[in-house]
Amino acid sequence: MLRTRLFKFFGFLALIFGLLYAFIGVQVIRKQVIQRAENQVRSDLNAAWSVLNGEMNTIETVLKLIVDNSGFREQCSDGQFDDGELRRHLEGIRTRFNLDFLSILTPNGRVVLRSAPPYKVGDYFPADALIQKALKGQGVAGVTLFDPQTLDREYGDLSRRAFLEFEETPFARGSRKNNESRGMVLMSAVPVVYNNNVVAAVYGGVMMNRNKKIVDKIHETIYRNEKYKGTSTGSVTIFLNDCRITTTVRKDNGNRALGTRVSKEVAESVLDNGEPWLGRAFVVKDWYLTAYDPIYTVNNRIVGMLYVGILEQPFVDIVRMMIGRYALLSFAGLLVTLIAAYFLAARVAKPIHALAEASHTMREGQHPGRVEFKKCSTETRTLIDAFNNMADKLVERERKLKEANTSLVAVNKSYMETLGFISHELKTPLGSIMNYTFMLGEDKFGELNEKQKRAVKNIDLNTKRITEMVRHYLNLSRIENNELNPVLADVRINDEIVGSLIELMKLAAEEKSVTIQNNIPDECTVHADYNMTHEVFENLISNAIKYGNKDGCVTIDSQISDAVIEFRVRNTGDGIPEEYRNTIFDKFVRVNGMGMKKKGTGLGLFITQHIVKSHGGTISVNSEEGKWTEFVFTLPASKERLKRHEQRTLENC
């Protein structure tokens, strides 16, 4: 029947478009919920950084309040550090503000007072960028690493707390180590200035290894200890390298997942490339929507990661609920459409069927009578009227036109529109404000006085400075954007860069029995960006150790001329094959063969070349296969030497 065929046709169209819109609707719902979750986890990561930066600012403020005391500055200027009352005073401050260590050292780096047992003094603090800046008159705060010996000197219990055995973790990358003994420290160092001279420096901080207070504080600030079906809605972790040193993530037995490690994919993105990582990840026992940021030291070295994650299950349940409701709405819409299609097909088919029957009657030679339908479309009404007129004329001419045979062709047109769908946009609040008002809220100072107001302002300025610094360092790593803007100043290569780098790389050199020979004279000074210059030497010296042979030697030389200083970093080893020497400074190039295959991003020499060129210098490589490799680069000489050179040039003219 025509009605059945029309209904099948209308129903088929309704079903096809219904399924299409249902598929689009489901994808839109998923996208909206995922976007909401990503926005939330980004916001949570920003909030976590606010708490962490707030902790560092608190430490720096405490130290500045100590050195602001005129009596304390005078006592430091007189060298009266063996006063038991002074040690007890600092120990009280350390305990009150929950610091793990609080110490004083002289301008030459010798520690003269420690406020934590075993109260060791007389040693020289290892080269550290924070300490060096403080001894030059600049108060700073940041993240640094302590080896076990340094931890023991600062507080006898710290090395034990720092030690963590690695636990077997799925998807983690391989490691030659099976434990972590270093301590990640939130530390500040401020100078003690008397009569415009730095007479001492005070440094103090908190170790983050096993420091559940700090991650619990971040967790409570962001997630307010909310749970979903018995599981916390969020998690927070601080990593030293790729190892969890403090976390709210728990294992099946309820213990915190200390010693577990991050996946290889995340480690390569964040630790190796310095790129934030955002995505879905399986964390110990549950799926989370996660965000990772690299943790930098003051000298722009990545030493760990800050992680936040929100439980995925609530969002999965929201998607399922919304899809269920959308499916129910779509089904109801489809059912209504099919019912409408049925009645529409009947309305269209019934008069046409009557016309067909009348036509059949006429074919049999009988008069069909008039076809009458009141409820029909204008087109159908026109068709019926035409048929009735034709039938009347055919009856009149029936006798004269017996051999004639006429037929009637019916045409029908129809169209319809189907239901749409509704998309929901969900917005989530952005960030939370974490600043110095938190410490005031803890009633640590009581009513604000003028000195405290200055402290609040100082915290705000330092927070902005740190934020700009991090942004600058991240921009530095994106050389392809051609946005290198060196901040030039006179830099003493030995005192400010090479000396500390050799100390930092001492362990790596000792593991391969490599001897480092530094022939750079103390007076060697360049006019360059400190951080960029530090990165050049760090890349080349670390490469020299890494690719050198066992029991080999790394030599660092310089040759001073009037305008530039030429530096040479040479190592004994397998050398670089000739076919690689023209491309070794290209992006993502890794040298294979000759014992040169090592893990890495392939960006170190690429970055080094661009930094040198941004200072107007040149860099090249020389090598003899099987014997040695030498990198030669130039940097502008100190400002004073450049002025003398320009003056001599004018005199010669």
XYZ file of C-alpha atoms in Angstrom:
653
model
C 0.000 0.000 0.000
C 1.036 3.549 -0.669
C 0.558 4.491 2.995
C 2.936 1.709 4.107
C 5.578 2.671 1.552
C 5.373 6.356 2.514
C 5.594 5.508 6.211
C 8.687 3.325 5.630
C 10.315 6.117 3.655
C 9.568 8.796 6.270
C 10.604 6.433 9.090
C 13.910 5.619 7.364
C 14.761 9.304 6.989
C 13.801 9.999 10.610
C 15.950 7.088 11.840
C 19.016 8.108 9.782
C 18.916 11.753 10.845
C 18.098 10.778 14.436
C 21.154 8.526 14.670
C 23.326 11.195 13.041
C 22.215 13.886 15.480
C 22.558 11.444 18.380
C 26.172 10.720 17.402
C 26.957 14.436 17.064
C 25.258 15.146 20.387
C 27.262 12.479 22.213
C 30.525 13.865 20.785
C 29.584 17.411 21.806
C 28.719 16.248 25.325
C 32.013 14.382 25.662
C 33.971 17.352 24.335
C 32.277 19.806 26.689
C 32.824 17.629 29.756
C 36.466 16.918 28.843
C 37.065 20.638 28.236
C 35.561 21.439 31.612
C 37.786 18.829 33.261
C 40.914 20.164 31.516
C 40.095 23.727 32.562
C 39.609 22.559 36.129
C 42.881 20.617 36.301
C 44.777 23.612 34.835
C 43.168 25.819 37.444
C 44.073 23.308 40.179
C 47.716 23.294 39.031
C 47.853 27.102 39.225
C 46.403 26.932 42.727
C 49.022 24.342 43.736
C 51.789 26.645 42.512
C 50.266 29.479 44.534
C 50.500 27.403 47.710
C 54.060 26.276 46.942
C 55.200 29.811 46.117
C 53.461 31.013 49.265
C 55.551 28.571 51.321
C 58.770 29.874 49.736
C 57.723 33.468 50.319
C 56.942 32.668 53.951
C 60.462 31.288 54.464
C 62.016 34.346 52.826
C 59.888 36.694 54.929
C 60.928 34.949 58.157
C 64.602 35.294 57.207
C 64.205 38.960 56.288
C 62.534 39.670 59.622
C 65.558 38.094 61.330
C 68.149 40.179 59.461
C 66.096 43.377 59.815
C 66.990 43.366 63.524
C 69.760 45.937 64.053
C 71.175 44.062 67.049
C 71.460 40.906 64.974
C 73.313 42.773 62.198
C 75.764 44.285 64.681
C 76.404 40.908 66.274
C 77.101 39.413 62.830
C 79.443 42.288 61.953
C 81.430 41.607 65.165
C 81.663 37.895 64.316
C 79.912 36.892 67.565
C 78.442 33.638 66.254
C 79.378 31.351 69.139
C 76.834 33.015 71.433
C 74.576 30.281 72.818
C 71.767 32.774 73.235
C 71.862 33.553 69.499
C 71.635 29.853 68.623
C 68.723 29.344 71.005
C 66.995 32.398 69.519
C 67.315 31.061 65.973
C 66.318 27.579 67.086
C 63.131 29.033 68.553
C 62.341 30.783 65.268
C 63.070 27.615 63.294
C 60.735 25.578 65.505
C 57.990 28.205 65.487
C 57.845 28.418 61.703
C 58.397 24.671 61.141
C 61.695 25.065 59.308
C 63.942 22.044 58.970
C 67.115 24.129 59.134
C 68.170 27.733 59.833
C 71.865 28.632 59.649
C 74.368 31.470 59.291
C 77.489 31.567 57.115
C 80.252 34.102 56.547
C 80.930 35.878 53.237
C 83.486 33.206 52.306
C 80.841 30.484 52.618
C 81.898 29.001 55.983
C 78.983 27.963 58.199
C 79.364 29.516 61.655
C 76.023 28.680 63.285
C 73.356 26.010 62.826
C 70.176 26.075 64.880
C 69.366 22.354 64.458
C 71.162 19.377 65.997
C 73.906 18.275 65.747
C 74.796 22.032 65.478
C 77.840 21.401 63.251
C 79.882 24.458 62.198
C 83.139 25.202 60.444
C 82.365 23.535 57.116
C 81.962 25.375 53.837
C 78.535 25.268 52.232
C 78.553 23.604 48.777
C 78.295 25.885 45.755
C 74.630 26.842 45.425
C 73.014 29.581 43.318
C 70.798 30.755 46.198
C 73.748 31.081 48.586
C 75.878 32.814 45.949
C 73.176 35.397 45.277
C 72.724 36.065 48.999
C 76.467 36.580 49.489
C 76.287 39.134 46.675
C 73.587 41.065 48.520
C 70.441 39.642 46.948
C 67.733 37.909 48.988
C 66.207 34.997 47.043
C 63.991 31.963 47.512
C 63.614 28.870 45.396
C 64.072 25.138 45.040
C 67.429 23.407 45.417
C 68.805 19.919 46.034
C 70.894 18.752 49.013
C 73.061 15.649 48.956
C 72.954 13.314 52.018
C 76.099 14.863 53.543
C 74.652 18.372 53.383
C 71.394 17.111 54.887
C 73.246 15.491 57.797
C 75.158 18.681 58.514
C 71.986 20.777 58.558
C 69.867 18.422 60.649
C 70.868 14.933 61.722
C 67.524 13.382 60.782
C 67.102 14.827 57.281
C 69.115 12.268 55.292
C 67.096 9.431 56.819
C 63.852 11.202 55.916
C 65.090 11.913 52.383
C 66.042 8.314 51.553
C 63.453 6.459 49.451
C 63.667 3.022 47.847
C 62.213 2.947 44.329
C 59.116 0.800 43.982
C 58.251 -1.141 40.859
C 55.954 1.125 38.841
C 54.200 0.211 35.554
C 55.154 2.315 32.511
C 58.105 3.984 34.322
C 61.316 4.297 32.340
C 64.364 2.298 33.255
C 66.863 3.594 35.795
C 70.271 2.486 36.973
C 69.391 3.728 40.446
C 67.187 1.844 42.872
C 66.787 4.621 45.424
C 66.747 8.392 45.908
C 68.920 9.845 48.673
C 68.898 13.533 47.754
C 66.609 16.024 49.386
C 64.474 18.577 47.506
C 64.412 21.758 49.580
C 62.312 24.921 49.563
C 65.018 27.330 50.620
C 65.676 31.042 51.000
C 68.924 32.889 51.590
C 69.208 36.575 52.534
C 72.268 38.736 53.123
C 73.119 40.405 56.442
C 74.194 43.925 55.451
C 76.025 46.201 57.878
C 77.415 49.588 56.782
C 76.689 48.676 53.140
C 78.781 45.498 53.404
C 77.597 41.890 53.381
C 78.929 40.584 56.699
C 77.050 37.261 56.683
C 74.129 35.413 55.156
C 71.205 33.614 56.748
C 69.664 30.631 54.992
C 66.858 28.293 55.945
C 64.273 26.033 54.461
C 62.038 23.030 54.496
C 62.752 19.630 52.917
C 59.884 18.280 50.812
C 60.837 14.590 50.983
C 58.119 12.828 53.049
C 56.692 16.272 53.850
C 53.043 15.304 53.904
C 52.040 18.644 55.468
C 52.726 20.608 52.307
C 50.870 18.251 49.908
C 47.998 17.887 52.392
C 47.800 21.685 52.564
C 47.655 21.951 48.769
C 45.111 19.127 48.651
C 42.892 20.734 51.278
C 43.137 24.130 49.560
C 42.131 22.807 46.139
C 39.889 19.809 46.845
C 38.783 20.492 50.451
C 39.121 16.771 51.194
C 36.035 15.989 49.106
C 35.438 12.347 48.199
C 33.541 10.570 45.466
C 32.282 7.077 46.282
C 34.873 6.799 49.032
C 37.804 8.035 46.899
C 39.340 11.487 47.132
C 38.334 13.668 44.190
C 41.873 14.946 43.714
C 45.520 14.119 44.305
C 48.745 16.116 44.663
C 52.353 14.971 44.256
C 55.814 16.513 44.309
C 58.434 14.592 42.330
C 62.211 14.680 42.674
C 63.211 13.827 39.138
C 60.640 11.066 38.353
C 60.229 9.731 41.913
C 57.306 10.608 44.215
C 58.886 12.096 47.345
C 55.654 13.371 48.883
C 52.108 12.699 47.736
C 48.467 12.315 48.668
C 48.165 9.338 46.315
C 47.696 6.133 48.261
C 48.306 2.487 47.435
C 45.858 -0.353 48.005
C 47.133 -0.824 51.562
C 46.365 2.826 52.402
C 50.009 3.958 52.563
C 51.182 6.944 50.561
C 52.740 5.921 47.256
C 56.239 7.207 48.098
C 59.029 5.846 45.927
C 56.736 5.108 42.978
C 57.683 6.749 39.705
C 56.013 8.614 36.884
C 55.439 7.105 33.433
C 58.094 7.311 30.737
C 55.844 9.459 28.510
C 55.370 12.120 31.192
C 59.040 12.041 32.257
C 60.265 12.649 28.709
C 57.850 15.526 28.140
C 58.297 17.340 31.470
C 61.787 16.422 32.722
C 63.607 16.109 29.392
C 61.849 18.793 27.325
C 60.545 21.150 30.041
C 57.031 20.988 28.601
C 53.924 20.877 30.843
C 51.925 17.665 30.425
C 48.129 17.465 30.490
C 46.165 14.291 29.944
C 44.526 11.135 31.218
C 46.736 8.893 33.330
C 46.454 5.804 35.527
C 47.831 6.865 38.928
C 48.649 3.835 41.140
C 45.090 2.439 41.222
C 42.662 4.954 39.654
C 42.307 6.932 36.433
C 42.898 10.674 36.811
C 42.835 13.726 34.583
C 46.303 15.040 35.361
C 48.578 18.037 34.908
C 52.351 18.126 35.430
C 54.660 21.164 35.537
C 58.464 21.108 35.722
C 60.077 22.370 38.948
C 63.083 24.606 38.257
C 65.957 25.658 40.475
C 67.080 29.302 40.530
C 69.664 28.511 37.846
C 66.949 27.117 35.537
C 67.681 23.414 36.033
C 64.724 21.016 36.038
C 64.901 18.896 39.191
C 61.370 17.578 39.558
C 57.669 18.021 38.860
C 54.539 19.373 40.515
C 51.473 17.230 39.819
C 47.756 17.602 40.429
C 45.030 15.224 39.283
C 41.266 15.047 39.525
C 39.449 11.727 39.683
C 38.090 10.823 36.262
C 35.126 8.763 37.487
C 32.862 11.735 38.397
C 33.249 13.120 34.868
C 32.645 9.675 33.358
C 29.443 9.418 35.369
C 28.394 12.921 34.270
C 28.965 11.971 30.622
C 26.972 8.774 31.068
C 24.137 10.636 32.767
C 24.010 13.320 30.083
C 24.218 10.750 27.286
C 21.427 8.759 28.947
C 19.209 11.810 29.167
C 20.084 12.829 25.631
C 19.374 9.283 24.391
C 16.012 9.308 26.177
C 15.180 12.694 24.674
C 16.307 11.537 21.238
C 14.244 8.355 21.504
C 11.170 10.344 22.527
C 11.762 12.728 19.631
C 12.201 9.847 17.211
C 8.981 8.195 18.465
C 7.026 11.439 18.027
C 8.516 11.831 14.550
C 7.507 8.288 13.547
C 3.943 8.825 14.802
C 3.763 12.103 12.889
C 5.175 10.336 9.820
C 2.501 7.652 10.089
C -0.362 10.138 10.167
C 1.275 12.261 7.477
C 1.652 9.218 5.237
C -2.007 8.302 5.865
C -3.164 11.822 5.081
C -1.192 11.896 1.848
C -2.009 8.327 0.770
C -5.796 8.132 1.512
C -7.044 10.647 -1.112
C -4.565 9.314 -3.635
C -5.808 5.779 -2.924
C -9.417 6.968 -3.461
C -8.404 8.543 -6.766
C -6.739 5.271 -7.768
C -9.886 3.335 -6.977
C -11.963 5.805 -8.980
C -9.571 5.496 -11.890
C -9.875 1.695 -11.747
C -13.681 2.034 -11.814
C -13.426 4.299 -14.865
C -11.184 1.763 -16.608
C -13.916 -0.815 -16.169
C -16.271 1.525 -18.033
C -18.233 2.648 -14.997
C -18.809 6.138 -13.643
C -16.859 6.436 -10.333
C -18.842 9.311 -8.936
C -17.173 12.374 -7.458
C -14.215 11.945 -5.140
C -14.632 14.138 -2.039
C -12.001 14.882 0.703
C -12.245 17.904 2.965
C -9.062 17.455 5.015
C -6.225 17.377 2.559
C -3.474 19.613 1.261
C -4.034 22.316 -1.352
C -2.101 20.336 -3.930
C -4.186 17.204 -3.286
C -7.404 19.245 -3.368
C -6.392 20.654 -6.753
C -5.676 17.138 -7.969
C -9.097 15.862 -6.792
C -10.947 18.749 -8.430
C -9.087 18.155 -11.675
C -9.910 14.458 -11.528
C -13.611 15.134 -10.937
C -13.706 17.569 -13.864
C -11.942 15.084 -16.091
C -14.320 12.310 -15.024
C -17.329 14.461 -15.857
C -15.981 15.220 -19.336
C -15.112 11.605 -19.988
C -18.670 10.550 -19.130
C -20.078 13.079 -21.609
C -17.774 11.849 -24.357
C -18.064 8.210 -23.439
C -20.113 7.152 -26.464
C -18.024 9.089 -29.010
C -14.649 8.094 -27.591
C -15.035 4.369 -26.849
C -11.596 3.556 -28.351
C -9.941 6.360 -26.366
C -8.208 5.541 -23.087
C -6.879 8.070 -20.719
C -4.827 7.767 -17.605
C -4.056 9.946 -14.715
C -0.607 10.391 -13.180
C -0.401 11.570 -9.601
C 2.551 13.415 -8.171
C 3.215 14.016 -4.525
C 5.740 16.255 -2.800
C 6.456 16.457 0.891
C 9.222 17.356 3.263
C 9.774 17.478 7.024
C 12.151 18.740 9.701
C 13.443 16.659 12.608
C 14.305 17.420 16.207
C 17.603 19.211 17.132
C 19.653 18.736 20.214
C 20.638 20.884 23.154
C 24.315 21.362 24.144
C 25.326 22.453 27.561
C 28.363 24.568 28.264
C 29.757 24.171 31.694
C 32.137 26.636 33.193
C 34.291 26.082 36.161
C 35.752 28.661 38.553
C 39.356 29.688 37.848
C 42.147 29.463 40.379
C 42.176 30.472 44.000
C 44.030 33.315 45.619
C 46.980 32.139 47.691
C 49.262 34.878 49.001
C 50.571 36.425 52.123
C 47.074 36.812 53.581
C 47.148 33.060 54.369
C 49.948 33.587 56.908
C 48.086 36.548 58.351
C 44.997 34.341 58.599
C 47.031 31.960 60.772
C 47.456 34.824 63.305
C 51.228 34.593 63.173
C 51.728 38.378 63.291
C 48.495 39.654 64.797
C 47.517 43.149 63.783
C 49.590 44.502 60.874
C 52.123 47.233 61.560
C 54.102 49.213 59.008
C 56.958 46.710 58.916
C 54.538 43.868 58.227
C 52.850 45.881 55.483
C 56.246 46.320 53.840
C 56.754 42.573 54.153
C 53.442 41.927 52.389
C 54.396 44.275 49.600
C 57.805 42.642 49.324
C 56.171 39.231 49.016
C 53.941 40.486 46.222
C 56.885 41.954 44.307
C 58.939 38.793 44.692
C 56.030 36.617 43.572
C 55.697 38.658 40.399
C 59.437 38.499 39.847
C 59.465 34.727 40.182
C 56.532 34.401 37.784
C 58.316 36.556 35.203
C 61.481 34.568 35.693
C 59.771 31.243 35.056
C 58.062 32.646 31.982
C 61.370 33.958 30.694
C 63.028 30.588 31.186
C 60.243 28.766 29.402
C 60.475 31.233 26.486
C 64.206 30.636 26.433
C 63.638 26.948 25.669
C 61.590 27.819 22.584
C 64.391 29.020 20.386
C 62.526 28.388 17.198
C 60.431 31.509 17.997
C 63.582 33.665 17.720
C 62.832 35.396 21.020
C 66.206 35.191 22.765
C 66.827 38.498 24.568
C 70.050 38.264 26.595
C 70.302 40.458 29.704
C 73.948 41.507 29.571
C 76.203 41.972 32.586
C 79.810 41.239 33.503
C 80.104 37.578 34.558
C 83.201 36.087 36.193
C 83.396 32.708 34.536
C 85.301 30.835 37.239
C 83.665 32.312 40.324
C 80.083 32.429 39.089
C 79.743 29.527 36.639
C 82.482 26.975 36.020
C 83.447 26.521 39.657
C 79.907 25.678 40.753
C 79.307 23.487 37.685
C 82.402 21.401 38.361
C 81.229 20.905 41.925
C 77.732 19.922 40.760
C 79.112 17.486 38.192
C 81.699 16.032 40.537
C 79.641 12.913 41.217
C 79.047 12.208 37.511
C 82.747 12.650 36.813
C 83.764 10.380 39.697
C 81.430 7.634 38.457
C 83.464 7.463 35.227
C 86.807 8.319 36.885
C 86.980 11.411 34.672
C 89.443 14.161 35.621
C 88.274 17.734 35.071
C 91.076 20.216 34.435
C 90.012 23.877 34.643
C 92.603 26.208 33.089
C 90.422 29.326 32.984
C 92.098 32.177 34.907
C 90.196 33.824 37.766
C 90.185 37.217 36.039
C 88.369 35.843 32.982
C 85.179 37.938 32.688
C 82.606 38.083 29.886
C 79.840 40.573 29.178
C 76.888 38.232 28.703
C 73.627 36.907 30.124
C 74.434 34.952 33.300
C 71.754 32.255 32.922
C 72.397 31.698 29.213
C 76.156 31.518 29.755
C 75.586 29.058 32.589
C 73.514 26.881 30.249
C 76.240 26.896 27.547
C 78.941 25.710 29.955
C 76.588 23.235 31.615
C 75.655 21.648 28.261
C 79.225 21.382 27.000
C 80.850 20.197 30.255
C 78.111 17.644 30.968
C 78.388 16.369 27.360
C 82.157 16.136 27.722
C 81.761 13.956 30.811
C 78.888 11.917 29.362
C 80.552 11.138 26.013
C 84.110 10.912 27.289
C 85.805 7.607 27.907
C 86.317 6.033 31.327
C 89.430 7.260 33.166
C 89.549 10.107 30.671
C 90.097 13.824 31.028
C 87.964 16.933 30.425
C 89.921 20.156 29.848
C 88.450 23.673 29.944
C 90.615 26.439 28.465
C 90.225 30.065 27.479
C 92.138 32.558 25.365
C 91.528 36.242 26.064
C 91.740 38.838 23.286
C 90.700 42.476 23.231
C 87.131 42.042 22.023
C 86.176 38.415 22.674
C 87.152 35.446 24.806
C 87.554 32.072 23.139
C 86.673 29.029 25.262
C 87.563 25.390 24.596
C 85.933 22.337 26.186
C 87.828 19.172 25.284
C 87.419 15.549 26.294
C 89.218 12.335 25.533
C 87.039 9.651 24.002
C 85.786 8.052 20.809
C 85.303 11.367 19.045
C 82.572 12.373 16.614
C 82.320 10.655 13.197
C 83.049 13.065 10.377
C 79.625 12.618 8.775
C 77.939 14.078 11.873
C 80.102 17.162 12.388
C 78.192 19.371 9.934
C 74.793 18.525 11.472
C 75.614 18.116 15.165
C 74.211 21.570 16.011
C 70.936 20.899 14.218
C 67.685 20.375 16.116
C 66.913 16.821 17.329
C 70.217 15.424 16.027
C 71.638 12.487 17.977
C 75.008 11.033 17.078
C 75.034 7.246 16.657
C 78.076 5.101 16.400
C 81.578 5.505 17.872
C 80.070 4.906 21.314
C 78.157 8.177 21.061
C 74.570 6.923 21.371
C 73.072 8.375 24.540
C 69.575 9.159 25.703
C 68.523 12.795 25.319
C 66.337 15.255 23.466
C 68.854 16.176 20.791
C 68.418 19.867 21.659
C 71.407 20.633 23.904
C 73.894 21.694 21.202
C 71.091 23.340 19.203
C 70.271 25.560 22.197
C 73.969 26.168 22.925
C 74.605 27.375 19.363
C 71.677 29.812 19.455
C 72.729 31.253 22.815
C 76.281 31.828 21.565
C 75.003 33.427 18.348
C 72.612 35.665 20.311
C 75.737 37.125 22.007
C 77.433 37.696 18.640
C 79.749 34.723 19.103
C 80.601 31.603 17.100
C 80.797 27.910 17.982
C 82.399 24.972 16.195
C 83.508 21.396 16.848
C 86.777 19.619 16.130
C 87.368 15.928 16.651
C 89.729 13.079 15.946
C 87.922 9.769 15.871
C 89.031 7.441 18.612
C 90.959 10.141 20.492
C 89.269 13.433 21.378
C 86.521 15.990 20.774
C 86.766 19.764 21.289
C 84.069 22.456 21.204
C 85.292 26.017 20.584
C 83.097 29.049 21.158
C 83.463 32.788 21.730
C 81.702 35.283 23.979
C 82.184 39.053 24.271
C 84.811 40.161 26.755
C 83.945 42.207 29.835
C 82.603 45.710 29.391
C 85.766 47.283 30.739
C 87.982 45.307 28.324
C 85.702 46.199 25.412
C 86.014 49.902 26.282
C 89.820 49.629 26.374
C 89.781 47.866 23.003
C 87.589 50.550 21.451
C 89.819 53.285 22.886
C 92.967 51.681 21.431
C 91.229 51.268 18.072
C 90.366 54.986 17.997
C 93.922 55.925 18.958
C 95.337 53.758 16.145
C 93.003 55.436 13.660
